[in-house]
Short mmCIF file of C-alpha atoms in Angstrom, two decimals:
data_model
loop_
_atom_site.label_atom_id
_atom_site.label_comp_id
_atom_site.label_asym_id
_atom_site.label_seq_id
_atom_site.Cartn_x
_atom_site.Cartn_y
_atom_site.Cartn_z
CA MET A 1 17.51 -42.24 62.61
CA ARG A 2 17.99 -40.32 59.04
CA ARG A 3 17.57 -43.84 57.25
CA PRO A 4 14.04 -44.55 58.14
CA ALA A 5 12.64 -41.11 57.92
CA TYR A 6 14.74 -41.38 53.99
CA ARG A 7 12.72 -44.94 53.62
CA HIS A 8 9.83 -43.26 54.78
CA GLN A 9 10.03 -40.43 51.71
CA LEU A 10 11.08 -43.07 49.05
CA ARG A 11 8.06 -45.14 49.89
CA GLN A 12 5.93 -42.13 49.50
CA SER A 13 7.46 -41.20 46.09
CA VAL A 14 6.90 -44.47 44.58
CA VAL A 15 3.58 -44.37 45.66
CA LYS A 16 2.75 -40.95 44.34
CA GLY A 17 4.65 -41.90 40.93
CA MET A 18 2.53 -45.49 40.48
CA PHE A 19 -0.80 -43.01 41.21
CA GLY A 20 0.62 -40.55 38.95
CA ARG A 21 0.77 -43.42 36.23
CA LEU A 22 -2.68 -45.01 37.29
CA SER A 23 -4.47 -41.64 36.75
CA VAL A 24 -3.20 -40.82 33.45
CA ALA A 25 -3.81 -44.21 32.34
CA VAL A 26 -7.60 -43.85 33.77
CA ILE A 27 -7.76 -40.67 31.77
CA VAL A 28 -6.06 -42.23 28.43
CA LEU A 29 -8.72 -44.95 29.20
CA VAL A 30 -11.80 -42.68 29.61
CA ILE A 31 -10.76 -40.26 26.47
CA CYS A 32 -10.27 -43.86 24.67
CA THR A 33 -13.96 -44.89 25.20
CA VAL A 34 -15.59 -41.47 24.95
CA SER A 35 -14.00 -41.69 21.16
CA LEU A 36 -15.17 -45.62 20.55
CA PHE A 37 -18.30 -44.36 21.36
CA SER A 38 -18.52 -41.08 19.60
CA THR A 39 -16.92 -43.00 16.39
CA LEU A 40 -19.74 -45.37 16.77
CA ASN A 41 -22.69 -42.52 17.46
CA SER A 42 -21.08 -41.28 14.04
CA TYR A 43 -21.13 -44.07 12.13
CA THR A 44 -24.98 -45.55 13.06
CA ARG A 45 -26.07 -42.02 12.13
CA SER A 46 -24.18 -41.45 8.88
CA SER A 47 -25.16 -45.52 8.37
CA SER A 48 -29.19 -45.00 9.23
CA PRO A 49 -31.51 -43.60 6.41
CA SER A 50 -31.64 -40.24 5.73
CA GLU A 51 -33.41 -40.55 2.34
CA ILE A 52 -36.70 -41.27 1.41
CA ASP A 53 -37.08 -43.85 -1.27
CA VAL A 54 -39.96 -41.72 -3.01
CA ASP A 55 -40.60 -44.30 -6.13
CA ALA A 56 -40.76 -47.67 -3.66
CA LEU A 57 -43.52 -45.58 -2.24
CA TRP A 58 -45.65 -45.66 -5.30
CA GLY A 59 -46.33 -49.22 -4.78
CA THR A 60 -47.31 -51.33 -1.92
CA ALA A 61 -45.63 -51.76 1.32
CA ALA A 62 -43.86 -55.22 2.84
CA SER A 63 -46.98 -57.64 3.69
CA GLY A 64 -44.39 -59.73 5.74
CA GLY A 65 -46.45 -62.39 4.16
CA TRP A 66 -49.59 -61.46 5.56
CA ARG A 67 -52.96 -61.53 3.73
CA PRO A 68 -56.57 -59.59 4.28
CA SER A 69 -58.66 -62.72 5.25
CA SER A 70 -61.89 -62.24 7.69
CA ALA A 71 -63.55 -65.45 7.16
CA PRO A 72 -64.39 -67.34 10.15
CA ARG A 73 -61.84 -69.60 11.80
CA SER A 74 -63.60 -71.62 14.51
CA ASP A 75 -66.77 -72.46 15.29
CA TRP A 76 -69.59 -69.99 13.42
CA PRO A 77 -72.99 -71.35 13.30
CA ALA A 78 -75.76 -69.55 10.86
CA PRO A 79 -78.59 -66.97 12.68
CA PRO A 80 -81.61 -69.69 14.18
CA SER A 81 -84.60 -68.95 12.71
CA GLU A 82 -86.02 -67.32 15.96
CA THR A 83 -84.82 -64.23 16.68
CA ASN A 84 -85.31 -62.28 20.33
CA GLY A 85 -86.60 -59.19 18.62
CA TYR A 86 -85.78 -56.10 16.02
CA LEU A 87 -82.62 -54.27 15.91
CA ARG A 88 -83.27 -50.82 14.68
CA VAL A 89 -80.09 -48.01 14.57
CA ARG A 90 -79.91 -44.44 13.57
CA CYS A 91 -76.26 -43.75 12.23
CA ASN A 92 -74.98 -40.27 13.15
CA GLY A 93 -72.17 -37.78 11.68
CA GLY A 94 -70.13 -38.02 8.55
CA LEU A 95 -70.12 -41.41 5.97
CA ASN A 96 -66.89 -42.94 7.58
CA GLN A 97 -68.90 -42.52 10.98
CA GLN A 98 -71.91 -44.05 9.80
CA ARG A 99 -69.97 -46.53 8.48
CA SER A 100 -68.39 -48.17 11.50
CA ALA A 101 -71.79 -47.57 13.26
CA ILE A 102 -72.89 -50.27 10.47
CA CYS A 103 -70.11 -52.63 11.46
CA ASN A 104 -71.56 -51.96 15.07
CA ALA A 105 -74.93 -52.41 14.49
CA VAL A 106 -74.16 -55.80 12.59
CA LEU A 107 -72.29 -57.10 15.33
CA ALA A 108 -74.92 -56.11 18.10
CA ALA A 109 -77.35 -57.84 15.96
CA ARG A 110 -75.26 -61.01 16.30
CA ILE A 111 -74.90 -60.72 20.16
CA MET A 112 -78.07 -60.31 20.80
CA ASN A 113 -79.83 -62.75 18.59
CA ALA A 114 -81.88 -60.10 17.42
CA THR A 115 -82.85 -59.52 13.13
CA LEU A 116 -80.94 -56.09 12.07
CA VAL A 117 -83.22 -53.68 10.77
CA LEU A 118 -81.82 -52.16 7.69
CA PRO A 119 -79.72 -49.15 9.22
CA GLU A 120 -80.65 -45.17 9.18
CA LEU A 121 -78.35 -42.68 7.86
CA ASP A 122 -78.82 -39.50 9.59
CA ALA A 123 -77.87 -37.34 6.30
CA ASN A 124 -80.26 -35.04 6.32
CA SER A 125 -78.54 -33.33 9.13
CA PHE A 126 -74.63 -33.50 8.16
CA TRP A 127 -74.88 -33.54 4.44
CA HIS A 128 -78.45 -32.41 3.64
CA ASP A 129 -78.99 -35.18 1.54
CA ASP A 130 -81.50 -37.79 2.44
CA SER A 131 -80.56 -40.22 0.32
CA GLY A 132 -80.11 -42.78 2.69
CA PHE A 133 -78.90 -45.98 2.95
CA HIS A 134 -80.50 -47.12 -0.57
CA GLY A 135 -78.66 -44.03 -1.95
CA VAL A 136 -75.27 -44.61 -1.72
CA TYR A 137 -75.31 -48.62 -0.47
CA ASP A 138 -76.30 -51.81 -2.88
CA VAL A 139 -78.81 -53.13 -0.17
CA GLU A 140 -79.04 -56.91 -2.09
CA HIS A 141 -75.48 -57.01 -1.68
CA PHE A 142 -75.54 -55.80 1.75
CA ILE A 143 -78.36 -58.47 2.93
CA ARG A 144 -76.72 -61.07 0.99
CA SER A 145 -73.14 -60.85 2.05
CA LEU A 146 -74.15 -60.90 5.60
CA ARG A 147 -76.44 -63.93 5.52
CA TYR A 148 -74.26 -65.90 7.44
CA ASP A 149 -73.88 -63.62 9.99
CA VAL A 150 -77.12 -62.24 10.83
CA ARG A 151 -80.82 -61.96 9.86
CA ILE A 152 -81.23 -58.43 7.80
CA VAL A 153 -84.83 -56.76 6.85
CA GLU A 154 -85.45 -53.49 5.42
CA SER A 155 -88.42 -52.34 7.82
CA ILE A 156 -89.99 -53.82 10.72
CA PRO A 157 -92.81 -56.30 10.08
CA GLU A 158 -96.25 -55.94 10.44
CA ILE A 159 -98.41 -57.71 13.44
CA HIS A 160 -100.95 -59.46 13.17
CA LYS A 161 -103.39 -59.62 16.39
CA ASN A 162 -107.00 -60.47 16.93
CA GLY A 163 -107.61 -59.76 13.90
CA LYS A 164 -105.96 -56.47 13.57
CA THR A 165 -102.84 -55.60 12.01
CA LYS A 166 -100.19 -52.77 13.24
CA LYS A 167 -96.69 -52.14 12.61
CA LEU A 168 -94.43 -53.21 16.00
CA LYS A 169 -92.90 -49.82 17.48
CA ALA A 170 -89.75 -49.77 18.10
CA PHE A 171 -88.94 -48.93 22.21
CA GLN A 172 -86.43 -45.56 21.89
CA ILE A 173 -82.98 -46.10 24.00
CA ARG A 174 -79.99 -43.98 23.98
CA PRO A 175 -77.02 -46.42 24.23
CA PRO A 176 -73.70 -45.15 26.56
CA ARG A 177 -70.62 -44.48 24.59
CA ASP A 178 -68.53 -47.57 24.05
CA ALA A 179 -70.31 -49.93 25.44
CA PRO A 180 -69.46 -53.07 26.52
CA ILE A 181 -70.90 -55.98 25.25
CA SER A 182 -72.30 -57.65 28.64
CA TRP A 183 -74.91 -53.96 27.89
CA TYR A 184 -76.35 -55.32 24.74
CA THR A 185 -76.92 -58.44 26.42
CA LYS A 186 -78.23 -57.68 29.06
CA ASP A 187 -80.03 -54.36 28.91
CA ALA A 188 -80.86 -53.77 25.52
CA LEU A 189 -81.67 -57.40 25.14
CA GLU A 190 -84.21 -57.19 28.39
CA LYS A 191 -86.12 -53.68 26.42
CA MET A 192 -85.98 -56.23 23.32
CA LYS A 193 -87.61 -59.40 24.85
CA GLU A 194 -90.26 -57.09 26.74
CA HIS A 195 -90.97 -54.80 23.57
CA GLY A 196 -90.09 -56.66 20.67
CA ALA A 197 -88.37 -54.35 18.94
CA ILE A 198 -85.70 -51.52 20.42
CA TYR A 199 -83.97 -48.56 18.75
CA LEU A 200 -80.82 -47.13 19.55
CA THR A 201 -80.20 -43.28 18.42
CA PRO A 202 -77.64 -42.07 18.09
CA PHE A 203 -75.46 -44.89 17.08
CA SER A 204 -72.10 -43.61 16.89
CA HIS A 205 -69.37 -44.71 19.00
CA ARG A 206 -72.00 -47.07 21.31
CA LEU A 207 -70.08 -50.40 20.94
CA ALA A 208 -66.29 -50.87 22.49
CA GLU A 209 -63.71 -51.30 19.69
CA GLU A 210 -61.20 -53.53 21.43
CA ILE A 211 -63.38 -56.54 22.09
CA ASP A 212 -61.51 -60.02 22.86
CA ASN A 213 -63.02 -61.70 20.94
CA PRO A 214 -61.49 -62.53 17.25
CA GLU A 215 -64.35 -63.76 15.09
CA TYR A 216 -66.52 -61.01 16.72
CA GLN A 217 -63.66 -58.37 15.15
CA ARG A 218 -63.81 -60.21 11.88
CA LEU A 219 -67.33 -60.36 11.37
CA ARG A 220 -66.86 -56.29 11.12
CA CYS A 221 -63.87 -56.54 8.88
CA ARG A 222 -66.76 -58.75 6.26
CA VAL A 223 -69.05 -55.85 7.22
CA ASN A 224 -66.66 -52.85 6.13
CA TYR A 225 -64.72 -54.44 3.53
CA HIS A 226 -67.01 -56.89 2.05
CA ALA A 227 -70.98 -55.78 2.46
CA LEU A 228 -70.73 -51.86 2.72
CA ARG A 229 -70.12 -51.58 -1.31
CA PHE A 230 -71.18 -48.51 -2.94
CA LYS A 231 -74.21 -48.52 -5.36
CA PRO A 232 -72.94 -49.22 -9.11
CA HIS A 233 -73.51 -45.52 -10.34
CA ILE A 234 -71.07 -44.32 -7.62
CA MET A 235 -68.24 -47.21 -8.44
CA GLU A 236 -68.73 -46.56 -12.18
CA LEU A 237 -67.85 -42.19 -11.56
CA SER A 238 -65.46 -43.72 -8.99
CA ASN A 239 -63.78 -45.98 -11.87
CA SER A 240 -64.06 -43.13 -14.55
CA ILE A 241 -62.06 -40.84 -12.38
CA VAL A 242 -59.44 -43.45 -11.19
CA ASN A 243 -58.77 -44.50 -14.82
CA ARG A 244 -58.54 -40.87 -16.19
CA LEU A 245 -56.48 -40.19 -13.33
CA ARG A 246 -54.25 -42.73 -14.26
CA SER A 247 -53.98 -42.85 -17.39
CA GLN A 248 -50.97 -40.29 -16.97
CA GLY A 249 -49.26 -42.55 -14.16
CA HIS A 250 -49.03 -42.78 -10.76
CA PHE A 251 -50.91 -40.53 -8.46
CA MET A 252 -51.32 -39.62 -4.92
CA ALA A 253 -55.04 -39.11 -2.97
CA ILE A 254 -54.97 -36.56 -0.34
CA HIS A 255 -57.58 -35.99 2.64
CA LEU A 256 -56.95 -32.22 3.16
CA ARG A 257 -59.06 -31.36 6.15
CA PHE A 258 -58.73 -27.75 6.07
CA GLU A 259 -62.30 -27.06 6.76
CA MET A 260 -64.71 -24.85 8.75
CA ASP A 261 -66.16 -27.98 11.03
CA MET A 262 -62.48 -29.35 11.79
CA LEU A 263 -60.80 -26.01 12.69
CA SER A 264 -63.67 -24.87 14.43
CA PHE A 265 -63.30 -28.00 16.45
CA ALA A 266 -59.52 -28.44 16.64
CA GLY A 267 -59.56 -24.45 18.03
CA CYS A 268 -57.07 -23.45 15.30
CA PHE A 269 -58.47 -19.65 14.68
CA ASP A 270 -55.07 -16.96 15.33
CA ILE A 271 -53.93 -17.82 11.48
CA PHE A 272 -57.51 -16.39 10.02
CA THR A 273 -58.62 -12.84 9.75
CA ALA A 274 -60.70 -11.34 12.26
CA GLU A 275 -64.08 -11.90 10.38
CA GLU A 276 -62.92 -15.50 9.49
CA GLN A 277 -62.14 -16.25 13.16
CA LYS A 278 -65.96 -14.79 14.56
CA ILE A 279 -66.95 -17.50 11.36
CA LEU A 280 -65.16 -19.98 13.26
CA LYS A 281 -66.20 -19.37 17.23
CA LYS A 282 -69.50 -18.90 16.01
CA TYR A 283 -69.62 -22.31 14.28
CA ARG A 284 -68.13 -23.74 17.67
CA GLU A 285 -70.65 -22.12 20.03
CA ASP A 286 -73.16 -23.76 17.51
CA ASN A 287 -71.96 -27.51 17.30
CA PHE A 288 -69.28 -28.27 19.88
CA ALA A 289 -69.37 -28.10 23.90
CA PRO A 290 -67.41 -25.22 25.63
CA LYS A 291 -63.78 -25.53 25.90
CA LYS A 292 -60.90 -23.01 26.43
CA LEU A 293 -58.72 -23.61 23.59
CA VAL A 294 -55.26 -21.80 22.98
CA TYR A 295 -54.12 -21.81 19.55
CA SER A 296 -50.31 -22.03 20.18
CA GLU A 297 -51.37 -24.75 22.91
CA ARG A 298 -52.66 -27.10 20.54
CA ARG A 299 -50.82 -26.55 17.60
CA ALA A 300 -47.85 -27.18 19.66
CA ILE A 301 -49.04 -31.10 21.01
CA GLY A 302 -50.61 -31.51 16.79
CA LYS A 303 -54.01 -30.64 17.42
CA CYS A 304 -54.40 -28.49 14.47
CA PRO A 305 -55.06 -29.72 10.91
CA LEU A 306 -52.01 -29.19 8.51
CA THR A 307 -52.08 -26.30 6.30
CA PRO A 308 -52.53 -27.10 2.86
CA GLU A 309 -48.57 -25.23 2.46
CA GLU A 310 -47.36 -27.58 5.27
CA VAL A 311 -48.65 -30.55 3.34
CA GLY A 312 -46.67 -29.35 0.34
CA LEU A 313 -43.61 -28.84 2.33
CA ILE A 314 -43.68 -32.29 3.69
CA LEU A 315 -44.10 -33.69 0.64
CA ARG A 316 -41.40 -31.92 -1.10
CA SER A 317 -39.07 -32.42 1.70
CA MET A 318 -39.77 -36.50 1.12
CA GLY A 319 -38.36 -36.37 -2.22
CA PHE A 320 -41.69 -35.87 -4.22
CA ASP A 321 -41.37 -33.08 -7.35
CA ASN A 322 -43.94 -30.84 -9.02
CA SER A 323 -45.05 -33.01 -11.30
CA THR A 324 -46.48 -35.26 -8.85
CA ARG A 325 -50.38 -35.53 -9.47
CA ILE A 326 -52.60 -35.45 -6.29
CA TYR A 327 -56.35 -35.97 -6.13
CA LEU A 328 -57.88 -33.84 -3.48
CA ALA A 329 -60.48 -35.05 -1.17
CA ALA A 330 -62.15 -32.10 0.60
CA GLY A 331 -65.33 -30.35 1.48
CA GLU A 332 -64.64 -26.23 0.71
CA LEU A 333 -61.56 -25.36 1.94
CA PHE A 334 -61.76 -22.41 5.10
CA GLY A 335 -59.68 -18.91 4.11
CA GLY A 336 -59.91 -20.40 0.13
CA GLU A 337 -57.25 -19.53 -1.96
CA ARG A 338 -55.04 -17.51 0.45
CA PHE A 339 -54.32 -21.01 1.83
CA MET A 340 -54.25 -23.23 -1.45
CA LYS A 341 -52.06 -20.67 -3.36
CA PRO A 342 -48.44 -21.68 -1.55
CA PHE A 343 -49.55 -25.64 -2.04
CA ARG A 344 -50.41 -25.10 -5.63
CA SER A 345 -47.12 -23.02 -6.13
CA LEU A 346 -45.21 -26.31 -5.16
CA PHE A 347 -47.67 -29.10 -6.48
CA PRO A 348 -49.36 -27.19 -9.61
CA ARG A 349 -51.37 -30.85 -10.71
CA LEU A 350 -54.35 -30.69 -8.34
CA GLU A 351 -57.74 -32.70 -9.17
CA ASN A 352 -60.94 -33.30 -7.12
CA HIS A 353 -63.83 -35.00 -8.49
CA ASN A 354 -65.30 -31.46 -10.09
CA THR A 355 -62.31 -30.97 -12.40
CA VAL A 356 -61.22 -34.50 -13.15
CA TYR A 357 -63.51 -33.53 -15.84
CA SER A 358 -63.80 -30.46 -17.44
CA THR A 359 -67.20 -30.86 -18.67
CA GLY A 360 -68.48 -30.55 -15.38
CA GLU A 361 -70.38 -33.91 -16.39
CA LEU A 362 -69.32 -35.42 -12.61
CA ALA A 363 -69.73 -32.30 -10.51
CA LYS A 364 -74.17 -32.36 -10.69
CA ASN A 365 -73.97 -36.33 -9.77
CA THR A 366 -71.42 -36.20 -6.85
CA ASN A 367 -73.38 -34.08 -3.75
CA GLY A 368 -73.86 -34.73 -0.68
CA LEU A 369 -73.05 -38.76 0.62
CA VAL A 370 -72.33 -39.63 -2.87
CA GLY A 371 -69.38 -36.87 -3.20
CA SER A 372 -67.90 -38.35 -0.30
CA ALA A 373 -68.67 -41.72 -1.45
CA VAL A 374 -66.72 -40.98 -4.63
CA ASP A 375 -63.93 -39.42 -2.75
CA TYR A 376 -63.53 -42.55 -0.65
CA MET A 377 -63.17 -44.83 -3.73
CA VAL A 378 -60.42 -42.66 -5.64
CA CYS A 379 -58.59 -42.34 -2.24
CA LEU A 380 -58.95 -46.24 -1.54
CA LEU A 381 -57.87 -47.04 -4.98
CA SER A 382 -54.79 -44.28 -5.31
CA ASP A 383 -51.59 -45.51 -5.26
CA ILE A 384 -50.40 -43.29 -2.29
CA PHE A 385 -52.68 -41.86 -0.37
CA MET A 386 -51.93 -39.00 2.84
CA PRO A 387 -54.46 -37.82 5.73
CA THR A 388 -54.25 -34.02 6.99
CA TYR A 389 -55.95 -34.98 9.79
CA ASP A 390 -56.95 -38.40 11.53
CA GLY A 391 -59.28 -38.72 14.26
CA PRO A 392 -62.09 -41.43 15.60
CA SER A 393 -64.32 -43.10 12.74
CA ASN A 394 -63.68 -40.46 10.23
CA PHE A 395 -62.74 -40.16 6.83
CA ALA A 396 -58.98 -40.90 6.56
CA ASN A 397 -59.36 -43.28 10.13
CA ASN A 398 -61.68 -45.75 8.03
CA LEU A 399 -59.48 -45.59 4.34
CA LEU A 400 -56.11 -46.29 6.12
CA GLY A 401 -57.67 -49.20 7.30
CA HIS A 402 -59.66 -50.46 4.32
CA ARG A 403 -56.25 -49.75 2.23
CA LEU A 404 -54.07 -52.12 4.82
CA TYR A 405 -56.85 -54.64 4.44
CA TYR A 406 -56.56 -53.98 0.74
CA GLY A 407 -53.18 -54.73 0.28
CA PHE A 408 -51.09 -52.74 2.56
CA ARG A 409 -51.49 -49.92 0.06
CA THR A 410 -48.90 -47.28 0.70
CA ASN A 411 -50.09 -44.65 3.20
CA ILE A 412 -48.37 -41.37 4.34
CA GLN A 413 -49.34 -40.45 7.88
CA PRO A 414 -47.32 -37.26 9.37
CA ASP A 415 -47.21 -37.31 13.14
CA ARG A 416 -48.36 -33.73 13.43
CA LYS A 417 -46.88 -33.56 16.82
CA ALA A 418 -43.30 -34.01 16.00
CA LEU A 419 -43.78 -31.68 13.03
CA ALA A 420 -45.57 -28.98 14.88
CA SER A 421 -42.05 -27.75 16.56
CA ILE A 422 -40.39 -27.73 13.04
CA PHE A 423 -43.07 -25.98 11.06
CA ILE A 424 -43.18 -23.19 14.51
CA ASP A 425 -39.14 -22.78 14.13
CA ARG A 426 -39.59 -22.19 10.44
CA GLU A 427 -42.26 -19.58 10.96
CA LYS A 428 -39.48 -17.99 13.61
CA GLY A 429 -36.89 -17.61 10.91
CA TYR A 430 -35.21 -20.94 12.09
CA SER A 431 -34.85 -22.46 8.38
CA SER A 432 -31.52 -24.30 9.08
CA GLY A 433 -31.86 -28.18 8.57
CA PHE A 434 -35.49 -27.99 7.87
CA GLU A 435 -36.33 -30.29 5.05
CA GLU A 436 -33.80 -33.22 6.83
CA SER A 437 -35.70 -32.50 10.10
CA ILE A 438 -38.83 -33.21 8.19
CA ARG A 439 -37.49 -36.24 6.33
CA SER A 440 -36.10 -37.44 9.92
CA VAL A 441 -39.75 -37.33 11.61
CA MET A 442 -41.66 -38.72 8.50
CA LEU A 443 -39.03 -41.78 8.19
CA LYS A 444 -40.36 -43.15 11.64
CA THR A 445 -43.86 -43.33 10.47
CA ASN A 446 -45.27 -46.39 9.06
CA PHE A 447 -45.87 -46.41 5.50
CA GLY A 448 -48.90 -48.94 5.57
CA GLY A 449 -47.78 -52.50 6.53
CA PRO A 450 -48.33 -54.76 8.85
CA HIS A 451 -48.20 -53.30 12.39
CA LYS A 452 -49.06 -53.58 16.13
CA ARG A 453 -52.46 -51.79 16.86
CA ILE A 454 -51.57 -49.25 20.11
CA SER A 455 -54.04 -46.78 21.77
CA PRO A 456 -55.24 -44.80 20.32
CA GLU A 457 -54.98 -46.51 17.23
CA SER A 458 -58.56 -47.23 15.86
CA PHE A 459 -59.49 -50.75 15.16
CA TYR A 460 -60.93 -49.43 12.31
CA THR A 461 -57.68 -47.71 11.38
CA ASN A 462 -56.01 -51.08 11.85
CA SER A 463 -57.58 -54.58 12.04
CA TRP A 464 -54.23 -56.58 11.57
CA PRO A 465 -53.87 -59.37 12.97
CA GLU A 466 -57.54 -60.26 13.31
CA CYS A 467 -58.53 -60.09 10.05
CA PHE A 468 -55.20 -60.86 8.11
CA CYS A 469 -53.70 -64.49 8.33
CA GLN A 470 -50.66 -66.48 6.76
CA THR A 471 -51.10 -69.29 4.61
CA SER A 472 -47.31 -70.77 6.45
CA ALA A 473 -47.87 -69.40 10.17
CA ALA A 474 -45.92 -70.44 12.99
CA ASN A 475 -48.80 -69.51 15.11
CA PRO A 476 -51.88 -71.65 14.40
CA ALA A 477 -54.04 -69.10 15.23
CA ASP A 478 -52.41 -66.44 12.66
CA LYS A 479 -52.84 -69.68 9.92
CA CYS A 480 -55.59 -68.73 6.90
CA PRO A 481 -59.04 -70.56 7.16
CA PRO A 482 -59.59 -73.79 4.73
CA ASP A 483 -60.86 -72.77 0.75
CA ASN A 484 -63.99 -74.63 1.46
CA VAL A 485 -65.24 -72.14 4.26
CA LEU A 486 -67.64 -70.90 2.11
CA ASP A 487 -69.56 -74.50 1.83
CA VAL A 488 -69.32 -74.82 5.50
CA LEU A 489 -71.15 -71.96 6.08
CA ASP A 490 -73.99 -72.39 3.54
CA SER A 491 -74.33 -75.93 4.74
CA GLN A 492 -74.46 -74.58 8.41
CA LEU A 493 -77.13 -71.72 7.16
CA ARG A 494 -79.34 -74.59 5.64
CA THR A 495 -79.30 -77.08 8.24
CA GLY A 496 -79.68 -74.10 11.04
CA GLY A 497 -83.67 -73.91 9.88
CA ASN A 498 -83.13 -70.67 8.43
CA ASP A 499 -86.57 -70.28 6.62
CA ASP A 500 -85.20 -66.78 4.74
CA SER A 501 -85.62 -67.74 0.93
CA GLU A 502 -83.58 -65.11 -0.47
CA SER A 503 -80.55 -65.47 2.41
CA VAL A 504 -80.50 -69.33 1.45
CA THR A 505 -80.53 -69.22 -2.49
CA THR A 506 -78.81 -66.26 -3.62
CA ASN A 507 -75.02 -67.54 -4.27
CA SER A 508 -72.15 -64.91 -3.14
CA THR A 509 -68.43 -65.58 -3.91
CA ALA A 510 -67.09 -62.75 -2.87
CA VAL A 511 -68.14 -61.70 0.56
CA VAL A 512 -65.91 -64.02 3.01
CA ASP A 513 -61.95 -64.13 1.95
CA ASN A 514 -61.22 -68.10 1.08
#
């Protein structure tokens, strides 16, 4: 009886021993696996870039073989001699909001087969400047450049009926925001045919940006980057400033959006004095819809413009030193020198269009829309551009898109939401690893190369790929158009029965990309 019991105990002992050895093996395997992954992660972190090559940023971003091209790549008939009527629009807002509105107006006219009346710029209410389209843009160039696309006149002509002459009155309509193409081909066109002319006002964000028609999008680019050319004296002023800045090497342009209107809109009040807060809140009450805004919440999600000091700290963390020359494109900074002093201590070589020439010669010629236009051109031509607040159709939004189209010029776009917690921690005294944290965020941003447009990014900020092409393209849709595209379009225009002799006979060689 003892022998079976002994055998049973022996089997239990063997099983326990095997289980113990197996357990040890599993534990060792787990430890080795964890150690291996830890080593790999450590290697990945150490081998990933932790520094920003500042010298490389002074050049253009990698193009990946792409180049700008807004020429039509499919059948694009010339505008017929008979149109459905006249389209008037009033473009409201600042220079760049108006700019996108003009692009939309041209596209709307094309969609409706309408004759576009030279767009009106609502400059007086925003800028206290009544210079209008004629005071800012080269009208002759605008009309000539778009002769393949739409018919444009400077005013609605008079009509003759029963021996009497009178001016055609446009029927006023308030278009819906981000209206689809169908609204223009149905509602607006119906009123145009009924009255002969329609007047769309206000006309900001009144046509959907995302349109599933690459040729329509390319028309927007032809307007924005070719037809809308500033008047010669604005171009001369801009080039004078750029030449003066570049005579001492590279320079960076920063759109410092730390102004009363933007701060009021964003609801970023708490960093100001009681009197300053009173001014900001009054401005908000007078100009924006009522809305409860909590500063700490707004700032934490990146809704507040960067302060001048924060801009300086970002640049310093990236590796720019105090010899960097910076052009500031900005209106009157709210809070004044109190906020500028920390920035100036980090980057003393600051300029604007009033200080580049010490005589003040330019200051008297750069007011209102003209001053904004000069800033636009200097920022476009700068080696690096950095916005501190970007939103739909504002100054930075359009400039980022223009610089992309201008040859993938370097842009520095701070991710305000990702940076907010870093700055908040610093203010609370947690400054360890501050610069490394800033660099980590900035390394994840796009510095101006081609990239996919993802909502809420605007078409006017990133017109890739519709307005770009490749000479050696794997996808036929990305192939560059033929070199004789202008000749083809001109032939279509002439045979289309267009009797506008000025539009037909005037040569243009820089309107549509070859």
